Amino acid sequence: MDIPRNGYEQAAISLAPIKTDMTLDEFCQSDLEGYEYTKGELIPMAPPTMEHGDISMNLSFLLSLHIRENQLGRLYPADTDFKLGDRLVKPDIAFVSSARLPDDRRKVFSIPPDLAVEVVSPSDIQYRVVEKAFAYLNAGTRLVWIIEPVGKTVTVYRSQTDIKTFTIDDTLSGGEVVEGFSCQVAQLFE
């Protein structure tokens, strides 16, 4: 048996997907925390860093003000579950428009968010991040923002062919999904 030699190797092992015979419905009924569920695998979620929290709070604050002021819908934090076909995900920030809000909000959302935001963590693998963005789109999410703290960029996914990356000199827009919302990308990293 190989023993990890350093903290990085241990982190990589502890964040590797775990095969399970649990179904998505069983996972939704379980009390397991700190995981997302994808196609028969439990995906451990890395604990958020302070940087991750700062970025999430900056964007949440800006979005929340705009959404409430304009009565566009609801904003949800990272501990909110969304079913996307054979996945259960927890976006860092999610927006659901008023027209799509279910009457019973005491259980897992069986609809995808209109906007899903993911803040990339140091342990995230690029392949999984892009795959997750496409999973949101395939499930019906209209807009996905992937925020990358090191490069201070936001990659905006509208479809699998409409993908644009914005830098701190650019303005991020909610387009027709979060109507009227815009902010400087730099504001997310303050």
Coordinates of N, CA and C in Angstrom, one line a residue:
M1 N 0.8 -1.2 0.0 CA 0.0 0.0 0.0 C 0.9 1.2 0.0
D2 N 0.6 2.2 -0.9 CA 1.4 3.4 -1.0 C 0.8 4.4 0.0
I3 N 1.6 5.0 0.8 CA 1.2 6.0 1.7 C 1.5 7.4 1.1
P4 N 0.6 8.3 1.1 CA 0.9 9.6 0.5 C 2.0 10.3 1.3
R5 N 2.9 10.9 0.5 CA 4.1 11.5 1.1 C 3.9 13.0 1.5
N6 N 2.8 13.6 1.0 CA 2.6 15.0 1.4 C 1.1 15.3 1.4
G7 N 0.8 16.5 1.9 CA -0.6 16.9 2.0 C -1.3 17.0 0.7
Y8 N -0.6 17.4 -0.4 CA -1.2 17.5 -1.7 C -1.7 16.1 -2.2
E9 N -0.9 15.1 -2.0 CA -1.3 13.7 -2.4 C -2.5 13.3 -1.6
Q10 N -2.5 13.5 -0.3 CA -3.6 13.2 0.6 C -4.9 13.9 0.1
A11 N -4.8 15.2 -0.2 CA -5.9 15.9 -0.6 C -6.5 15.3 -1.9
A12 N -5.6 15.0 -2.8 CA -6.0 14.4 -4.1 C -6.8 13.0 -3.9
I13 N -6.3 12.3 -2.9 CA -6.9 11.0 -2.6 C -8.3 11.2 -2.0
S14 N -8.3 12.1 -1.0 CA -9.6 12.3 -0.3 C -10.6 13.0 -1.1
L15 N -10.3 13.7 -2.2 CA -11.2 14.3 -3.1 C -11.6 13.5 -4.3
A16 N -11.0 12.3 -4.4 CA -11.3 11.5 -5.6 C -12.8 11.0 -5.5
P17 N -13.5 10.8 -6.6 CA -14.8 10.3 -6.6 C -14.9 8.9 -5.9
I18 N -16.0 8.6 -5.3 CA -16.2 7.3 -4.6 C -17.3 6.6 -5.2
K19 N -17.0 5.4 -5.8 CA -18.1 4.6 -6.4 C -19.1 4.2 -5.3
T20 N -20.4 4.2 -5.6 CA -21.4 3.7 -4.7 C -22.5 3.0 -5.4
D21 N -23.2 2.1 -4.7 CA -24.3 1.4 -5.2 C -25.6 2.2 -4.9
M22 N -25.5 3.3 -4.2 CA -26.6 4.1 -3.8 C -27.2 4.8 -5.0
T23 N -28.5 4.8 -5.1 CA -29.1 5.5 -6.3 C -29.2 7.0 -5.9
L24 N -29.6 7.8 -7.0 CA -29.7 9.2 -6.7 C -30.8 9.5 -5.7
D25 N -32.0 8.8 -5.8 CA -33.0 9.0 -4.9 C -32.6 8.6 -3.4
E26 N -31.8 7.5 -3.3 CA -31.3 7.2 -2.0 C -30.4 8.2 -1.4
F27 N -29.5 8.7 -2.3 CA -28.6 9.8 -1.9 C -29.4 11.0 -1.4
C28 N -30.5 11.4 -2.2 CA -31.3 12.5 -1.8 C -31.9 12.4 -0.4
Q29 N -32.3 11.1 -0.1 CA -32.9 10.8 1.2 C -31.9 10.6 2.4
S30 N -30.6 10.5 2.0 CA -29.6 10.3 3.0 C -29.2 11.6 3.7
D31 N -28.4 11.4 4.8 CA -27.9 12.6 5.5 C -26.5 12.9 5.2
L32 N -25.9 12.3 4.1 CA -24.6 12.5 3.7 C -24.4 14.0 3.3
E33 N -23.4 14.6 3.9 CA -23.1 16.0 3.6 C -21.7 16.1 3.0
G34 N -21.4 17.2 2.3 CA -20.1 17.4 1.7 C -19.9 16.6 0.4
Y35 N -20.9 16.1 -0.2 CA -20.8 15.4 -1.5 C -21.8 15.9 -2.5
E36 N -21.5 15.7 -3.8 CA -22.4 15.8 -4.8 C -22.5 14.4 -5.4
Y37 N -23.6 14.1 -6.1 CA -23.8 12.7 -6.7 C -23.8 12.8 -8.2
T38 N -23.0 12.0 -8.8 CA -22.9 12.0 -10.3 C -22.8 10.5 -10.8
K39 N -23.8 10.1 -11.5 CA -23.7 8.8 -12.2 C -23.2 7.7 -11.3
G40 N -23.7 7.5 -10.1 CA -23.2 6.4 -9.2 C -21.9 6.7 -8.5
E41 N -21.5 7.9 -8.5 CA -20.3 8.3 -7.7 C -20.6 9.4 -6.8
L42 N -20.0 9.4 -5.6 CA -20.0 10.5 -4.7 C -18.8 11.4 -5.0
I43 N -19.1 12.6 -5.2 CA -18.0 13.6 -5.5 C -17.8 14.4 -4.3
P44 N -16.7 14.2 -3.6 CA -16.4 15.0 -2.4 C -16.2 16.5 -2.8
M45 N -16.8 17.4 -2.0 CA -16.6 18.8 -2.2 C -15.5 19.3 -1.3
A46 N -14.6 20.0 -1.9 CA -13.5 20.6 -1.1 C -14.0 21.7 -0.2
P47 N -13.5 21.8 1.1 CA -14.0 22.9 1.9 C -13.6 24.2 1.3
P48 N -14.5 25.2 1.3 CA -14.2 26.4 0.7 C -13.1 27.2 1.4
T49 N -12.3 27.9 0.6 CA -11.2 28.7 1.2 C -11.8 30.1 1.5
M50 N -11.0 30.9 2.2 CA -11.5 32.3 2.5 C -11.7 33.0 1.1
E51 N -10.7 32.8 0.2 CA -10.8 33.4 -1.1 C -12.1 33.0 -1.8
H52 N -12.5 31.8 -1.8 CA -13.7 31.3 -2.3 C -14.9 32.0 -1.7
G53 N -14.9 32.1 -0.4 CA -16.0 32.7 0.4 C -16.1 34.2 0.0
D54 N -14.9 34.9 -0.1 CA -14.9 36.3 -0.5 C -15.6 36.5 -1.8
I55 N -15.2 35.7 -2.8 CA -15.7 35.8 -4.2 C -17.2 35.5 -4.2
S56 N -17.6 34.4 -3.5 CA -19.0 34.1 -3.5 C -19.9 35.2 -2.8
M57 N -19.4 35.7 -1.7 CA -20.1 36.7 -1.0 C -20.2 38.0 -1.8
N58 N -19.1 38.4 -2.5 CA -19.2 39.6 -3.3 C -20.2 39.5 -4.4
L59 N -20.2 38.4 -5.1 CA -21.2 38.2 -6.2 C -22.6 38.0 -5.6
S60 N -22.8 37.3 -4.5 CA -24.1 37.1 -3.9 C -24.7 38.4 -3.5
F61 N -23.9 39.3 -2.9 CA -24.4 40.6 -2.5 C -24.9 41.4 -3.7
L62 N -24.1 41.5 -4.7 CA -24.4 42.2 -5.9 C -25.7 41.7 -6.6
L63 N -25.7 40.3 -6.8 CA -26.9 39.7 -7.4 C -28.1 39.8 -6.5
S64 N -28.0 39.6 -5.2 CA -29.1 39.6 -4.3 C -29.8 41.0 -4.3
L65 N -29.0 42.1 -4.3 CA -29.6 43.4 -4.3 C -30.4 43.6 -5.6
H66 N -29.9 43.2 -6.7 CA -30.5 43.4 -8.0 C -31.8 42.5 -8.1
I67 N -31.7 41.3 -7.7 CA -32.8 40.4 -7.9 C -34.0 40.8 -7.0
R68 N -33.7 41.1 -5.7 CA -34.7 41.6 -4.8 C -35.4 42.9 -5.2
E69 N -34.5 43.8 -5.6 CA -35.0 45.1 -6.0 C -36.0 45.0 -7.2
N70 N -35.7 44.1 -8.1 CA -36.4 43.9 -9.3 C -37.4 42.8 -9.3
Q71 N -37.5 42.1 -8.1 CA -38.4 41.0 -7.9 C -38.3 39.9 -9.0
L72 N -37.1 39.5 -9.3 CA -36.8 38.6 -10.4 C -36.9 37.1 -10.0
G73 N -36.8 36.8 -8.7 CA -36.8 35.4 -8.3 C -36.0 35.3 -7.0
R74 N -35.3 34.2 -6.9 CA -34.6 33.9 -5.6 C -33.2 33.4 -5.9
L75 N -32.3 33.8 -5.0 CA -30.9 33.4 -5.0 C -30.6 32.4 -4.0
Y76 N -29.9 31.3 -4.3 CA -29.6 30.2 -3.3 C -28.1 30.0 -3.1
P77 N -27.8 29.7 -1.9 CA -26.3 29.5 -1.5 C -25.9 28.1 -1.8
A78 N -24.6 27.8 -1.5 CA -23.9 26.6 -1.9 C -24.5 25.3 -1.2
D79 N -25.3 25.4 -0.2 CA -25.8 24.2 0.4 C -27.2 23.8 -0.1
T80 N -27.6 24.4 -1.2 CA -28.9 24.1 -1.9 C -28.7 23.1 -3.0
D81 N -29.5 22.0 -2.9 CA -29.4 20.9 -3.8 C -30.2 21.1 -5.0
F82 N -29.7 20.7 -6.2 CA -30.4 20.7 -7.5 C -30.2 19.4 -8.2
K83 N -31.3 18.8 -8.6 CA -31.2 17.5 -9.4 C -31.1 17.9 -10.8
L84 N -30.1 17.3 -11.5 CA -29.8 17.5 -12.9 C -29.8 16.1 -13.5
G85 N -30.9 15.6 -13.9 CA -30.9 14.2 -14.5 C -30.4 13.2 -13.5
D86 N -29.3 12.6 -13.7 CA -28.7 11.6 -12.9 C -27.6 12.2 -11.9
R87 N -27.7 13.5 -11.7 CA -26.8 14.2 -10.8 C -27.5 15.0 -9.7
L88 N -26.9 15.2 -8.6 CA -27.3 16.1 -7.6 C -26.1 17.0 -7.3
V89 N -26.3 18.3 -7.6 CA -25.3 19.3 -7.5 C -25.6 20.4 -6.5
K90 N -24.6 21.1 -6.1 CA -24.7 22.2 -5.2 C -23.9 23.4 -5.7
P91 N -24.5 24.2 -6.6 CA -23.8 25.3 -7.1 C -23.4 26.2 -6.0
D92 N -22.3 27.0 -6.2 CA -21.9 27.9 -5.2 C -22.9 29.0 -5.0
I93 N -23.5 29.4 -6.1 CA -24.7 30.4 -6.2 C -25.6 29.9 -7.2
A94 N -26.9 30.0 -7.0 CA -27.9 29.6 -8.0 C -29.0 30.6 -8.0
F95 N -29.5 30.9 -9.1 CA -30.7 31.8 -9.3 C -31.8 31.1 -10.0
V96 N -33.0 31.2 -9.4 CA -34.2 30.6 -10.0 C -35.2 31.8 -10.2
S97 N -35.7 31.9 -11.4 CA -36.6 33.0 -11.7 C -38.0 32.8 -11.0
S98 N -38.7 33.9 -10.7 CA -40.0 33.8 -10.1 C -40.9 32.8 -10.8
A99 N -40.9 32.9 -12.1 CA -41.8 32.1 -12.9 C -41.6 30.6 -12.8
R100 N -40.4 30.2 -12.4 CA -40.0 28.8 -12.3 C -39.9 28.2 -10.9
L101 N -40.2 29.1 -9.9 CA -40.1 28.6 -8.5 C -41.2 27.6 -8.2
P102 N -40.8 26.4 -7.7 CA -41.9 25.5 -7.3 C -42.6 25.9 -6.1
D103 N -43.9 25.4 -6.0 CA -44.7 25.8 -4.8 C -44.0 25.2 -3.5
D104 N -43.6 24.0 -3.5 CA -43.0 23.3 -2.4 C -41.5 23.4 -2.5
R105 N -40.9 24.3 -1.6 CA -39.5 24.5 -1.7 C -38.8 23.8 -0.5
R106 N -39.4 22.8 0.1 CA -38.9 22.1 1.3 C -38.1 20.9 0.9
K107 N -38.0 20.6 -0.4 CA -37.2 19.4 -0.8 C -36.3 19.8 -1.9
V108 N -35.5 18.9 -2.4 CA -34.5 19.1 -3.4 C -35.2 19.7 -4.7
F109 N -34.5 20.7 -5.2 CA -35.1 21.3 -6.5 C -35.0 20.2 -7.6
S110 N -36.1 19.9 -8.2 CA -36.1 18.9 -9.3 C -35.9 19.7 -10.7
I111 N -35.7 21.0 -10.6 CA -35.5 21.8 -11.8 C -34.1 22.4 -11.7
P112 N -33.5 22.6 -12.9 CA -32.2 23.2 -12.8 C -32.3 24.7 -12.5
P113 N -31.3 25.4 -12.0 CA -31.3 26.8 -11.8 C -31.3 27.5 -13.2
D114 N -31.8 28.7 -13.2 CA -31.6 29.5 -14.4 C -30.2 30.0 -14.6
L115 N -29.5 30.3 -13.5 CA -28.1 30.7 -13.5 C -27.4 29.8 -12.4
A116 N -26.3 29.2 -12.8 CA -25.5 28.4 -11.9 C -24.1 29.1 -11.9
V117 N -23.6 29.3 -10.7 CA -22.3 29.9 -10.5 C -21.4 28.9 -9.8
E118 N -20.2 28.6 -10.3 CA -19.2 27.8 -9.6 C -17.9 28.6 -9.5
V119 N -17.4 28.6 -8.3 CA -16.1 29.2 -8.0 C -15.1 28.1 -8.0
V120 N -14.1 28.1 -8.8 CA -13.1 27.1 -8.9 C -12.3 27.0 -7.6
S121 N -12.1 25.8 -7.1 CA -11.3 25.6 -5.9 C -9.9 25.1 -6.3
P122 N -8.9 25.3 -5.4 CA -7.6 24.8 -5.8 C -7.5 23.3 -6.1
S123 N -8.4 22.5 -5.6 CA -8.4 21.1 -5.8 C -9.2 20.6 -7.0
D124 N -10.0 21.6 -7.6 CA -10.8 21.2 -8.8 C -10.0 20.8 -10.0
I125 N -10.5 19.9 -10.7 CA -9.9 19.4 -12.0 C -10.6 20.1 -13.1
Q126 N -9.9 20.7 -14.0 CA -10.5 21.4 -15.2 C -11.5 20.6 -15.9
Y127 N -11.2 19.4 -16.2 CA -12.1 18.5 -16.9 C -13.5 18.4 -16.2
R128 N -13.5 18.2 -14.9 CA -14.7 18.1 -14.1 C -15.5 19.4 -14.1
V129 N -14.8 20.5 -14.0 CA -15.4 21.8 -14.0 C -16.2 22.1 -15.3
V130 N -15.6 21.8 -16.4 CA -16.2 22.0 -17.7 C -17.4 20.9 -17.9
E131 N -17.1 19.7 -17.5 CA -18.2 18.7 -17.6 C -19.4 19.1 -16.7
K132 N -19.2 19.7 -15.6 CA -20.3 20.2 -14.7 C -21.0 21.3 -15.4
A133 N -20.3 22.2 -16.0 CA -20.9 23.4 -16.8 C -21.8 22.8 -17.8
F134 N -21.4 21.8 -18.6 CA -22.2 21.2 -19.6 C -23.4 20.5 -19.1
A135 N -23.2 19.8 -17.9 CA -24.3 19.1 -17.3 C -25.4 20.1 -16.9
Y136 N -25.0 21.3 -16.4 CA -26.0 22.3 -16.1 C -26.8 22.7 -17.4
L137 N -26.0 23.0 -18.5 CA -26.7 23.4 -19.7 C -27.6 22.3 -20.3
N138 N -27.1 21.0 -20.3 CA -27.9 19.9 -20.8 C -29.2 19.7 -20.0
A139 N -29.2 20.1 -18.7 CA -30.4 19.9 -17.9 C -31.3 21.1 -18.0
G140 N -30.9 22.2 -18.7 CA -31.8 23.3 -18.9 C -31.4 24.6 -18.3
T141 N -30.2 24.6 -17.6 CA -29.7 25.9 -17.1 C -29.4 26.8 -18.2
R142 N -29.8 28.0 -18.2 CA -29.6 28.9 -19.3 C -28.3 29.7 -19.3
L143 N -27.7 29.8 -18.1 CA -26.5 30.6 -18.0 C -25.6 30.0 -16.9
V144 N -24.3 29.7 -17.2 CA -23.4 29.2 -16.2 C -22.2 30.1 -16.1
W145 N -21.8 30.5 -14.9 CA -20.6 31.3 -14.7 C -19.6 30.5 -13.9
I146 N -18.4 30.3 -14.5 CA -17.3 29.6 -13.8 C -16.3 30.7 -13.5
I147 N -16.1 30.9 -12.2 CA -15.2 32.0 -11.7 C -13.9 31.3 -11.3
E148 N -12.8 31.8 -11.9 CA -11.5 31.3 -11.7 C -10.6 32.3 -10.9
P149 N -10.4 32.1 -9.6 CA -9.7 33.1 -8.8 C -8.3 33.4 -9.2
V150 N -7.5 32.4 -9.6 CA -6.1 32.7 -9.9 C -6.0 33.6 -11.1
G151 N -6.6 33.4 -12.1 CA -6.6 34.2 -13.3 C -7.5 35.4 -13.2
K152 N -8.4 35.4 -12.2 CA -9.4 36.5 -12.0 C -10.2 36.6 -13.3
T153 N -10.8 35.5 -13.7 CA -11.6 35.5 -14.9 C -13.0 34.8 -14.5
V154 N -14.0 35.1 -15.4 CA -15.3 34.5 -15.4 C -15.5 33.9 -16.8
T155 N -15.7 32.6 -16.9 CA -16.1 32.0 -18.1 C -17.6 31.8 -18.2
V156 N -18.2 32.4 -19.2 CA -19.6 32.4 -19.3 C -20.0 31.3 -20.3
Y157 N -20.9 30.4 -19.9 CA -21.4 29.3 -20.8 C -22.9 29.6 -21.0
R158 N -23.2 29.8 -22.3 CA -24.6 30.0 -22.7 C -25.1 28.7 -23.4
S159 N -24.2 28.0 -24.0 CA -24.4 26.7 -24.7 C -23.0 26.1 -24.8
Q160 N -23.0 24.9 -25.4 CA -21.7 24.2 -25.6 C -20.9 24.9 -26.7
T161 N -21.5 25.8 -27.4 CA -20.7 26.5 -28.5 C -20.6 28.0 -28.2
D162 N -21.4 28.5 -27.2 CA -21.3 29.9 -26.9 C -20.7 30.1 -25.5
I163 N -19.3 30.2 -25.5 CA -18.5 30.2 -24.3 C -17.6 31.4 -24.5
K164 N -17.6 32.3 -23.5 CA -16.7 33.5 -23.5 C -16.1 33.7 -22.1
T165 N -14.8 34.1 -22.1 CA -14.1 34.3 -20.9 C -13.9 35.8 -20.7
F166 N -14.2 36.3 -19.5 CA -14.1 37.7 -19.2 C -13.0 38.0 -18.2
T167 N -12.3 39.1 -18.3 CA -11.2 39.4 -17.4 C -11.6 40.6 -16.5
I168 N -10.8 41.0 -15.6 CA -11.1 42.0 -14.6 C -11.4 43.4 -15.3
D169 N -11.0 43.5 -16.6 CA -11.3 44.8 -17.3 C -12.7 44.7 -17.9
D170 N -13.4 43.6 -17.9 CA -14.7 43.4 -18.5 C -15.9 43.6 -17.6
T171 N -17.0 43.7 -18.2 CA -18.3 43.8 -17.5 C -19.0 42.5 -17.7
L172 N -19.5 41.9 -16.6 CA -20.3 40.7 -16.6 C -21.7 41.0 -16.6
S173 N -22.5 40.4 -17.4 CA -23.9 40.7 -17.6 C -24.8 39.5 -17.4
G174 N -26.0 39.7 -16.8 CA -26.9 38.6 -16.6 C -27.8 38.4 -17.8
G175 N -27.6 39.2 -18.9 CA -28.3 39.1 -20.1 C -29.8 38.9 -19.9
E176 N -30.5 38.0 -20.6 CA -31.9 37.8 -20.5 C -32.2 36.9 -19.3
V177 N -31.2 36.3 -18.7 CA -31.5 35.4 -17.6 C -31.7 36.1 -16.2
V178 N -30.8 37.1 -15.9 CA -30.9 38.0 -14.8 C -31.0 39.4 -15.4
E179 N -32.2 39.7 -15.9 CA -32.3 40.9 -16.6 C -31.9 42.2 -15.9
G180 N -31.1 43.0 -16.6 CA -30.6 44.2 -16.1 C -29.4 44.2 -15.2
F181 N -29.0 43.0 -14.8 CA -27.8 42.8 -13.9 C -26.5 43.0 -14.7
S182 N -25.6 43.8 -14.1 CA -24.2 43.8 -14.6 C -23.3 44.3 -13.5
C183 N -22.0 43.9 -13.6 CA -21.0 44.3 -12.7 C -19.7 44.1 -13.3
Q184 N -18.7 44.9 -12.8 CA -17.3 44.7 -13.3 C -16.8 43.4 -12.7
V185 N -16.1 42.6 -13.5 CA -15.5 41.4 -13.1 C -14.6 41.7 -11.9
A186 N -13.9 42.8 -11.9 CA -13.0 43.2 -10.9 C -13.7 43.2 -9.5
Q187 N -14.9 43.6 -9.5 CA -15.7 43.7 -8.2 C -15.8 42.3 -7.5
L188 N -15.7 41.2 -8.2 CA -15.8 39.9 -7.6 C -14.6 39.5 -6.8
F189 N -13.5 40.2 -7.1 CA -12.2 39.8 -6.5 C -11.7 40.8 -5.6
E190 N -12.5 41.8 -5.2 CA -12.1 42.8 -4.2 C -12.0 42.3 -2.8

